[in-house]
Each structure stands twice: as C-alpha cells, then as structure tokens.
XYZ file of C-alpha atoms in Angstrom:
371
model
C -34.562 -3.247 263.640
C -33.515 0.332 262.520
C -31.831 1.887 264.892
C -31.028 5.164 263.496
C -31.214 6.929 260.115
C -30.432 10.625 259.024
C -31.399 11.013 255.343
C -30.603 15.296 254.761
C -26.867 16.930 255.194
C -26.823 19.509 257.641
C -25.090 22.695 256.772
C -24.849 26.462 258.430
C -24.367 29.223 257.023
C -23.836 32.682 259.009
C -25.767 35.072 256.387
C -27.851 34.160 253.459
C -25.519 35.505 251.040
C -23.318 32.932 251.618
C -25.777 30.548 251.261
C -26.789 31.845 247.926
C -23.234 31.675 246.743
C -22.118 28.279 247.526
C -25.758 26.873 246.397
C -25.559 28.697 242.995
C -29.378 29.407 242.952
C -31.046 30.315 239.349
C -33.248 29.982 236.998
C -34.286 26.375 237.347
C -34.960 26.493 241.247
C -38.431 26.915 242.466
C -38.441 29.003 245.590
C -41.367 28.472 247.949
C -40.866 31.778 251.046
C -42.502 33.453 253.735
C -42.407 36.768 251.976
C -41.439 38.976 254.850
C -38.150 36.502 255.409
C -37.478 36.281 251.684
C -37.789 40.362 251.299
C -35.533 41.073 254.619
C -33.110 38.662 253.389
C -32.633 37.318 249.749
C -34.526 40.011 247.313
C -31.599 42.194 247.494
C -29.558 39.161 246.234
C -31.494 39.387 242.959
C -31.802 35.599 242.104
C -33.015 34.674 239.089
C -34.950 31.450 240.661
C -38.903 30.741 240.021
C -40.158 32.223 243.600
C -43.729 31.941 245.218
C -44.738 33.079 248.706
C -46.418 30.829 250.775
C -49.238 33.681 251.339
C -50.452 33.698 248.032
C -51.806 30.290 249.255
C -53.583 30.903 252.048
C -52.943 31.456 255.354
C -51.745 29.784 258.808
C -50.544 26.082 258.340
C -51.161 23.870 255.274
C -54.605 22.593 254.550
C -55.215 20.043 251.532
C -56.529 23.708 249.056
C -53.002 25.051 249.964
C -50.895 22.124 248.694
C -52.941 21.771 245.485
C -52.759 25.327 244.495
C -48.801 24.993 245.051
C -48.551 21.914 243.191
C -50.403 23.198 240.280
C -48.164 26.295 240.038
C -45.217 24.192 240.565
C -46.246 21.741 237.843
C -46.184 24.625 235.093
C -42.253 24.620 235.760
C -39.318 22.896 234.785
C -37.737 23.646 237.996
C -35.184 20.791 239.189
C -34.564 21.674 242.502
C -37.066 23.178 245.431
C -35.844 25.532 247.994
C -38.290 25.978 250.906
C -37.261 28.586 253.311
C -39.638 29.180 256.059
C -40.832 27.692 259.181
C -42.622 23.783 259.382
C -45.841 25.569 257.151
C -43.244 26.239 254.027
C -41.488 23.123 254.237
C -43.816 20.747 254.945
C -45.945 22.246 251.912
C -42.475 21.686 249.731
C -42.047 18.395 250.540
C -44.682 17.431 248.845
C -43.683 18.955 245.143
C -40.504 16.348 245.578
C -43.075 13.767 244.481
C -43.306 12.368 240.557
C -47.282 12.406 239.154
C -50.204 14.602 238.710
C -51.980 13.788 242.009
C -53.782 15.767 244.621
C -53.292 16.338 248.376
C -56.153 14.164 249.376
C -54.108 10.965 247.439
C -51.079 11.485 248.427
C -51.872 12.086 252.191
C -54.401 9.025 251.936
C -51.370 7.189 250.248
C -53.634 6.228 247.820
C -51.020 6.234 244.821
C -47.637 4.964 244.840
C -45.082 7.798 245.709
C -42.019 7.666 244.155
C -39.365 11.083 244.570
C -38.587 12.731 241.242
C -37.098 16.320 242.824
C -33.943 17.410 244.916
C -35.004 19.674 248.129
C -33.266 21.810 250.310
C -35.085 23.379 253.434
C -33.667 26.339 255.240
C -36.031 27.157 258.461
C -37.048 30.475 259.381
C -38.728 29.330 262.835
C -36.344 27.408 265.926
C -39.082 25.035 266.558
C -40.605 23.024 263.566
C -37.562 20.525 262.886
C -39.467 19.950 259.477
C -35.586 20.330 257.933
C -34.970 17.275 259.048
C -38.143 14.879 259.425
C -39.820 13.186 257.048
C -42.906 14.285 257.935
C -45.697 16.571 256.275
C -48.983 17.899 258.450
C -51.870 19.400 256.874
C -55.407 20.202 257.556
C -58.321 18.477 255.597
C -60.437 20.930 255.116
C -63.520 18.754 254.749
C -62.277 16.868 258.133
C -61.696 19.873 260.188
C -58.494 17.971 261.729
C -55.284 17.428 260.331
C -53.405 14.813 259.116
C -49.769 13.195 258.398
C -47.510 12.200 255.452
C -44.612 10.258 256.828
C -43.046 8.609 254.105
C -38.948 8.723 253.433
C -39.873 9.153 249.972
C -40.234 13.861 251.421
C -37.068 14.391 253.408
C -35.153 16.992 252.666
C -31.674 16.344 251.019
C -30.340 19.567 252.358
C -30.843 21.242 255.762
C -29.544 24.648 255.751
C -29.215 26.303 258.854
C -28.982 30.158 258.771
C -29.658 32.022 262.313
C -29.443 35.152 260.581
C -32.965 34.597 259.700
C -34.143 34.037 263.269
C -33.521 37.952 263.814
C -36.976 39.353 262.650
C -38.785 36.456 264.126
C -41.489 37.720 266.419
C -41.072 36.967 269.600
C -44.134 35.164 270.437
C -43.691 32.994 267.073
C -40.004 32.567 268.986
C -41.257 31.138 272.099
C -44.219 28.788 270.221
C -42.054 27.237 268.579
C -39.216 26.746 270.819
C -41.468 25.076 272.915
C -42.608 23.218 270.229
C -39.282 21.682 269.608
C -38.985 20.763 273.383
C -42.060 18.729 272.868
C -40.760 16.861 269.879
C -38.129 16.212 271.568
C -39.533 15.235 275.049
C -41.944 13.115 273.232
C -39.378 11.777 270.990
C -37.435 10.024 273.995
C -40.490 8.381 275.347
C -41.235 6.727 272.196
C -41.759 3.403 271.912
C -39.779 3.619 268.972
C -37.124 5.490 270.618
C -33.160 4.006 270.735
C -29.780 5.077 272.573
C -28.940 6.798 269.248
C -32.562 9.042 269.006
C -32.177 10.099 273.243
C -28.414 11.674 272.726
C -30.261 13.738 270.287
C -33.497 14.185 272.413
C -31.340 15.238 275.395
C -29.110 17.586 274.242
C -32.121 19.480 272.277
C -34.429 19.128 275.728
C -31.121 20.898 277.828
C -30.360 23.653 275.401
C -33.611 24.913 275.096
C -34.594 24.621 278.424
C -31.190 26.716 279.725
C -31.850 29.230 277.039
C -35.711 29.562 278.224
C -34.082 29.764 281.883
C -31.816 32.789 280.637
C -34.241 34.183 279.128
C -36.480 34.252 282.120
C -33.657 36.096 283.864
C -32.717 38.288 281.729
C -35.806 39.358 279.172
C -37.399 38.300 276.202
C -34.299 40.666 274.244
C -31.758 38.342 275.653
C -33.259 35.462 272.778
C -30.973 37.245 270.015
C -27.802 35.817 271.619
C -29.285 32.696 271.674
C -30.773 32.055 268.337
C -27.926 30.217 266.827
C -28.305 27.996 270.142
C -32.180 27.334 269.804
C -32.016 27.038 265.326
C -29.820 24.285 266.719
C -31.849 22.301 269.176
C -34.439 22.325 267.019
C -32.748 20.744 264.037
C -31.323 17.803 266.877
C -34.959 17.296 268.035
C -35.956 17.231 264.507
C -33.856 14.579 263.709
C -35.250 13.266 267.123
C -38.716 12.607 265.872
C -37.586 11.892 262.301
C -36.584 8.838 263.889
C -38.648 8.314 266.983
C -42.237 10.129 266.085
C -44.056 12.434 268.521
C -47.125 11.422 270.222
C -50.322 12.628 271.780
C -49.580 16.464 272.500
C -49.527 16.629 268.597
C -52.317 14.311 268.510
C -54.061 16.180 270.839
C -53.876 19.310 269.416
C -55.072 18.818 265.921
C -58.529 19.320 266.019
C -57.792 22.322 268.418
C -55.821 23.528 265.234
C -57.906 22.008 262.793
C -61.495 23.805 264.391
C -59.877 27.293 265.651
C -56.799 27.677 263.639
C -54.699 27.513 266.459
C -51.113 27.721 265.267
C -49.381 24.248 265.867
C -46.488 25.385 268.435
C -49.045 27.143 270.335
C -51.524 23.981 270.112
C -48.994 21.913 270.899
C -47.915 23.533 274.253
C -51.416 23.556 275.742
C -51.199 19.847 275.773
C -47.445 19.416 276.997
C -47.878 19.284 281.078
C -51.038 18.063 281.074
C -50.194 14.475 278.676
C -46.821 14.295 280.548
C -48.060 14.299 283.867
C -50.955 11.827 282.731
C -48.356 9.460 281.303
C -46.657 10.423 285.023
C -50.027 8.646 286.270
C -50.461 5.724 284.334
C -46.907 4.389 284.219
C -44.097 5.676 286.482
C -41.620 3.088 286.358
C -41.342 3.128 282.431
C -38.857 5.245 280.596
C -40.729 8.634 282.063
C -38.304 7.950 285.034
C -35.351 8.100 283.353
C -37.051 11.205 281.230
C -37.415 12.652 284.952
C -34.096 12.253 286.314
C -32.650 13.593 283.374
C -34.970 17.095 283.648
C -34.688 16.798 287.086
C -30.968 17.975 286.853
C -31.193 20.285 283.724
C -33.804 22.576 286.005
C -32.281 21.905 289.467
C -35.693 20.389 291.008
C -36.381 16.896 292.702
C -37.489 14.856 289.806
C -41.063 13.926 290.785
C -41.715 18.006 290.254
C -40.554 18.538 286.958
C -43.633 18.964 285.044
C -44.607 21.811 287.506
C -41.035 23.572 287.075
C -41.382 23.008 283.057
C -44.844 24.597 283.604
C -43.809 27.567 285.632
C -40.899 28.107 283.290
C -42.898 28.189 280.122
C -45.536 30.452 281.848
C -42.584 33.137 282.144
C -41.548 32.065 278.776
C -45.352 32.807 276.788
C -48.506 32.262 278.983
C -50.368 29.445 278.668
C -54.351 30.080 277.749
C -57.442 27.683 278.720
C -58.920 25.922 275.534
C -62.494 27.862 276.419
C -60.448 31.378 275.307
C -59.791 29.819 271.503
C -63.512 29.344 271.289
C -63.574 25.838 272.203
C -67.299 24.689 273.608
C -67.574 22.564 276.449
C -69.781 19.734 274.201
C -66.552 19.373 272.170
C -64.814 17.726 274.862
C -65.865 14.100 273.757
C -66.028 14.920 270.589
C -62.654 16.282 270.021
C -61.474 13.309 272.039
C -63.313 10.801 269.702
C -61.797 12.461 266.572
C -58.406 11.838 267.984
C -59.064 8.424 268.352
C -60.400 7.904 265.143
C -57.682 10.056 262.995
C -54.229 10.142 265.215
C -53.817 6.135 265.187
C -50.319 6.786 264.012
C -49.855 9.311 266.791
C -50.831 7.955 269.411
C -48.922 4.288 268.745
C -45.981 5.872 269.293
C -46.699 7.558 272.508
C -45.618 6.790 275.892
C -49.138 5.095 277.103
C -51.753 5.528 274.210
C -54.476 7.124 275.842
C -58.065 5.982 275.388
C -60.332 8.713 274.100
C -61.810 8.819 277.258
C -58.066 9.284 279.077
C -58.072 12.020 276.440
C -61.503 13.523 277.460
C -60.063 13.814 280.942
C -57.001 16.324 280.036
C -59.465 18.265 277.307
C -61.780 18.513 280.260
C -58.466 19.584 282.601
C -57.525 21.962 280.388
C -60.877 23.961 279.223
C-alpha cells in the first residue's frame, strides 16, 4: 500500500525577480499566464520565453476547446520546459502539454491513448486555493457533456512548485476568499478519505488550522487584514494540495460540477456551496467513522463543542464571502434529479473516495437543501 508520495520540489521565492533569476527563463520556455499577473509582475523582466495568456483561450475554467487550442499552439514550438503561472485554470491546462503525441483533450481525459511525459513543468500559483502545484490532477469541462471531468494520472505533476506570495497582492478579494475556502475543502475532504494515511492528515490538519485562524482574523479585523496573511494562506494551500494529491477529494467537488459545468460557476465558489451541507450529511450517515476524529480536531481550532462545528465553519465562512442558494445561479428546480443523476453517472472516481458515497438520491436531498 502507498502510503505517501510527493512527486514536485517545493520552492519560495519572495518576488518574481528572483524567481526569474535562479530559473534562467528564455527562449525555449513556453509560458502559459493570466495576463493581468504576468503584466503586474514579469513583463517588466523582459524574458525572452514563448508566452501565451490563458484568455486568448477562452474564459473561466478549462473546457476540452480550451486545452486543444493550447496544445495546438504549443505543438508549433520547440519549447522544453512549461511554466504555468496562474491559479488551478492555468495549471491544470499546462499539465496537459507535459504529455508526448498529437492527441486531443477528449483522448487524453478518456485515457484512451497511452500517456507517456515527454516535458519538464514548473507551476507557480497565482490563487491560495487550487493546490493544482502540487496534485496530479487536471479538471475540465466537456463541452458536449455540460459537466466536467478528471485527469489523474502521475504521468501531469508538476516537477517544480514555486511559491511566490508576491503574486497574491492583486488578487481580488472575492477570488481570495473562493479559493481559500476551496483549499479548506480539499483538505477537509482529503482527511476523510478512504484513501487517507497518518502521513496525508499532518498535512490535512495543519492546512485546515491555518486557514481557518487566518479566516478568524480576518473576520475580526477586515477583509484588508488578508495581505499579512497571504504568505500564510499560498502556504496551506500548497499542504492541502499535497493533501489530495495523495488522498483525493470527494463529493463537494463532485457535487459541484454540473453546477459549474451548466452555469459557469467558478470551482472555489461551486465548491463551497456544497461544503456544510455534504459534511453534515456524512455527520448523519456515519458518526463514529473518522468524521469524529475530523470533529474533535475542528472542534479545538474554532473553540466550539465538536458536534457544532459545521455550524461555526458555516457562520465563519458567511463573514468570510456569503454563501448564495443554487436557485440565484439560475439553477431550475427540475434539475434537482437530474443534476444528481449526472453525478452518479460521471463522478465515480469522486465519489469512491468520499467519506460515505452518497446515492444520487442522498445527493438529490442536499441539491434540494440547498436550492
């Protein structure tokens, strides 16, 4: 059984400059950015590398068009070595141009050809949330589908994670908060796993505390306070990362593909409509598992008796970013089944590696909660 594995080297770096220096980045690097983080931080630095923005693919997260417009432009280079710096949409659409061949999104996601690596990558997030630095994971939407789906293959990691906080600074802060939460869930879900170990928890515990004490500072002293945090939270997200890598997340994520996949719902913010509501369902159907260590644990990071801590968390987040019922995204009452079905039938991988794999009709029941 493997316990543990940890394929990328983490670095830091405190400005991009230095960064630039030590990686000695030219002509035969391909640079996939988000072009507002790129031109804040690195056009100044005049680098002779290949560069594409991840806008002049589309936007929001990855869909199957994306990653073959990207490969194809990638493909007319001789570029060696990728360099992905943005948040999970950037570097899960790099990971993919690691891979040898000529093949398209829809074969490689439906591992329908063999995939052997052929590049070197180094990923430098932009966001505190996504972890995709340090997984081996790639999410897109299929456009035809209307849902998303997963690459998780070792074949993608990274073999550099380059941590830079500097870059946090002109991060929005409701992208902030998304995807902070979002790396609380992978790493919540991460330590219920049923693939979960002793080695994945240390790192699902120390990401859950840190970002929960910087969301309780922040609470008390405004959404401003975040900058003197941001090395804090680019950190908990790369140990949560690392969490899932290992462990997998489960049905929040699973739950809220089609919600991204229909409406275009960005994936932190999907994600955290789902968070209380699968918790405290998993709360229901099995309280003696590992949840109760999972509780105890919270229970002392928010100061709360333990069978409460899925209210607190929800309270908490609420001051954090407010939490909006699925109805305001558009979502129709009819889709309720439906959306549960899809699950079922397209999140197999998701949902084996969650606490309790909900039924799609366990799943109906929270979509219903929730609308």
């Amino acid at each position: 059984m493997k316990l543990f594995w940890q394929k990328a080297e983490v670095q830091k770096f405190e400005h991009a400059k230095d960064f630039v220096e030590e990686y000695n980045i030219g002509k035969k690097d391909f640079i996939l950015a988000s072009k507002s983080t790129y031109e804040a931080y690195f056009t100044a630095l005049g680098l002779e590398a290949h560069v594409e923005y991840k806008s002049k693919y589309g936007k929001g997260e990855p869909t199957d068009e994306m990653i073959d417009a990207l490969l194809a432009d990638f493909r007319k280079t001789d570029c060696d070595r990728i360099i992905a710096i943005g948040g999970g949409a950037v570097i899960d659409m790099a990971k993919i141009l690691v891979l040898a061949g000529e093949y398209s999104a829809e074969e490689i996601f439906g591992r329908k050809v063999p995939l052997k690596r052929a590049k070197t990558l180094i990923a430098v997030p932009t966001t505190c949330g996504a972890g995709s630095e340090v997984s081996n994971v790639s999410i897109a939407e299929f456009t035809k589908l209307h849902t998303k789906m997963g690459l998780a293959v070792d074949e993608i990691y990274a073999d550099r994670a380059v941590l830079i906080p500097e870059l946090l600074t002109g991060l929005p802060y409701s992208f902030f908060a998304t995807s902070a939460i979002d790396a609380f869930i992978h790493a919540i879900e991460s330590y219920v796993s049923p693939k979960a170990t002793l080695y994945t928890q240390m790192f699902s515990m120390k990401a859950m505390e840190m970002i929960m004490e910087g969301f309780r500072k922040i609470a008390k002293h405004g959404e401003a306070f975040r900058m003197n945090l941001l090395d804090d939270f680019l950190t908990a997200s790369n140990l949560a990362g690392i969490a899932f890598g290992n462990a997998g997340t489960g049905a929040v994520h699973a739950m809220s593909y089609p919600l991204s996949g229909v409406y275009h719902v960005t994936h932190g913010e999907a994600n955290y409509q789902f968070l209380t509501a699968v918790f405290a369902k998993y709360q229901e159907l099995d309280p003696d598992g590992r949840i109760k260590e999972l509780n105890s644990f919270l229970s002392n990071v928010l100061e709360c008796d333990a069978d409460l801590v899925y209210v607190e968390i929800g309270k908490l987040l609420d001051q954090i970013i407010a939490r909006k019922p699925l109805h305001e995204y558009g979502m129709r009452e009819e889709e309720i089944e439906s959306f549960a079905k899809t699950v079922e039938e397209t999140q197999q991988r998701l949902l084996n590696q969650s606490y309790v794999k909900l039924t799609w009709q366990q799943m109906a029941e929270i979509y219903k909660e929730l609308y």
